[in-house]
Amino acid sequence: MELEVRHLRVLCAIADAGSLHGAARALGTSQPALTTQLKRIENTLGGRLFSRERTGCVPTVLGRGVVGRARPLLASLSALVADTRAAAARAAEGDRLRIGSTASRAIPGWLRRLRERLPGTETELQVAVSATALLRQVAAGELDVAFVHEVEGCPLRIPPGLDIRTLVEREPQFVCLAVDHPAAHRPLVDLADLAADQWMVDPSVDGEWEGLRRVLNAAGLNPRVLHGDYLTAAGLVASGEVVTLCQPTSRPRSDMAVRPLRDDPLGVRLLLAVRSGAYGGELAGVGTDLESAYWEAASHSPAYRAWLEERAGLSGPPQDSAAGGPSM
């Protein structure tokens, strides 16, 4: 048996998971099959790479050496594959910019600016609820750039080989509630004002449920919670069935109000990701276009604009929101 790339992936997976069971799940195989494969790898290399203990698998001295040398090899191979896929896609499809994003009011303005700056480039957009999935697609060469958010206290797992730029260090999360809700008549809402309300959250959004649960627990609240997508939530909010967190760039409707929460208990970080070294060329202005589009969207949200003006110089551009915010 000769040592292959897949064997190196197996060893790194076991080291990362700390157990054969966890590694088997990550690799999509069975634990017995993985155990057999590990024994074959150890026989090939002539020594034990992991010691089996009650708490899991711990690399031996030999194992640490092998895994340490395997990681950069796998990272280089992944980068090679991602760059080749991206180059092949550009060659096959012509000038095309493949964008991934979690939901954001900035997207329309971003696409408009990109069309104006890159008139000969076709823009392809993929919107997803999972920031982690989008980052993986960028790392794999399936997307050129991704605009994602990271919920406070729930850090994203950033794949190797990505450059990350911060668009907004901390964007406060507001609350969306029916326009006839008693708290909707206040410019600032206390969580205690919503103690009797039922909340709705989309658990498929990375970190969303964990972040909300932490904030509610810190406030001493244990409300009823429905799980569902935010398109469904909008209808339920309007009817007074639920309240929900929302992006501050959300615009009020005749049947819904958007309000900031007192002390801004939950925030997210807005990030732009590309493959390492890819900034420049056609991607040189992508961040600037997104930044301008974001602050334009912020200027069209009365609640967020007022919030920014009260905190001018702290969290974003004050009066000239549409012109662009702090540089990335």
XYZ file of C-alpha atoms in Angstrom, residues 6-28 34 50 57 67 71 74:
29
model
C -6.854 10.581 1.000
C -4.826 8.909 3.727
C -3.426 12.255 4.810
C -6.975 13.621 4.988
C -7.920 10.691 7.223
C -5.064 11.406 9.634
C -5.874 15.119 9.816
C -9.563 14.379 10.330
C -8.789 12.076 13.274
C -6.455 14.661 14.797
C -9.067 17.424 14.382
C -11.971 15.380 15.748
C -10.018 13.758 18.571
C -11.867 10.485 18.053
C -12.497 7.882 15.403
C -16.232 8.340 15.786
C -16.068 12.093 15.130
C -13.638 11.665 12.232
C -15.856 9.015 10.649
C -18.822 11.392 10.765
C -16.778 14.213 9.244
C -15.522 11.962 6.445
C -18.891 10.350 5.783
C -12.020 4.139 9.394
C -2.580 7.595 17.496
C -7.554 9.386 19.952
C -0.023 15.333 10.734
C -1.552 19.858 6.819
C -3.333 19.380 1.928
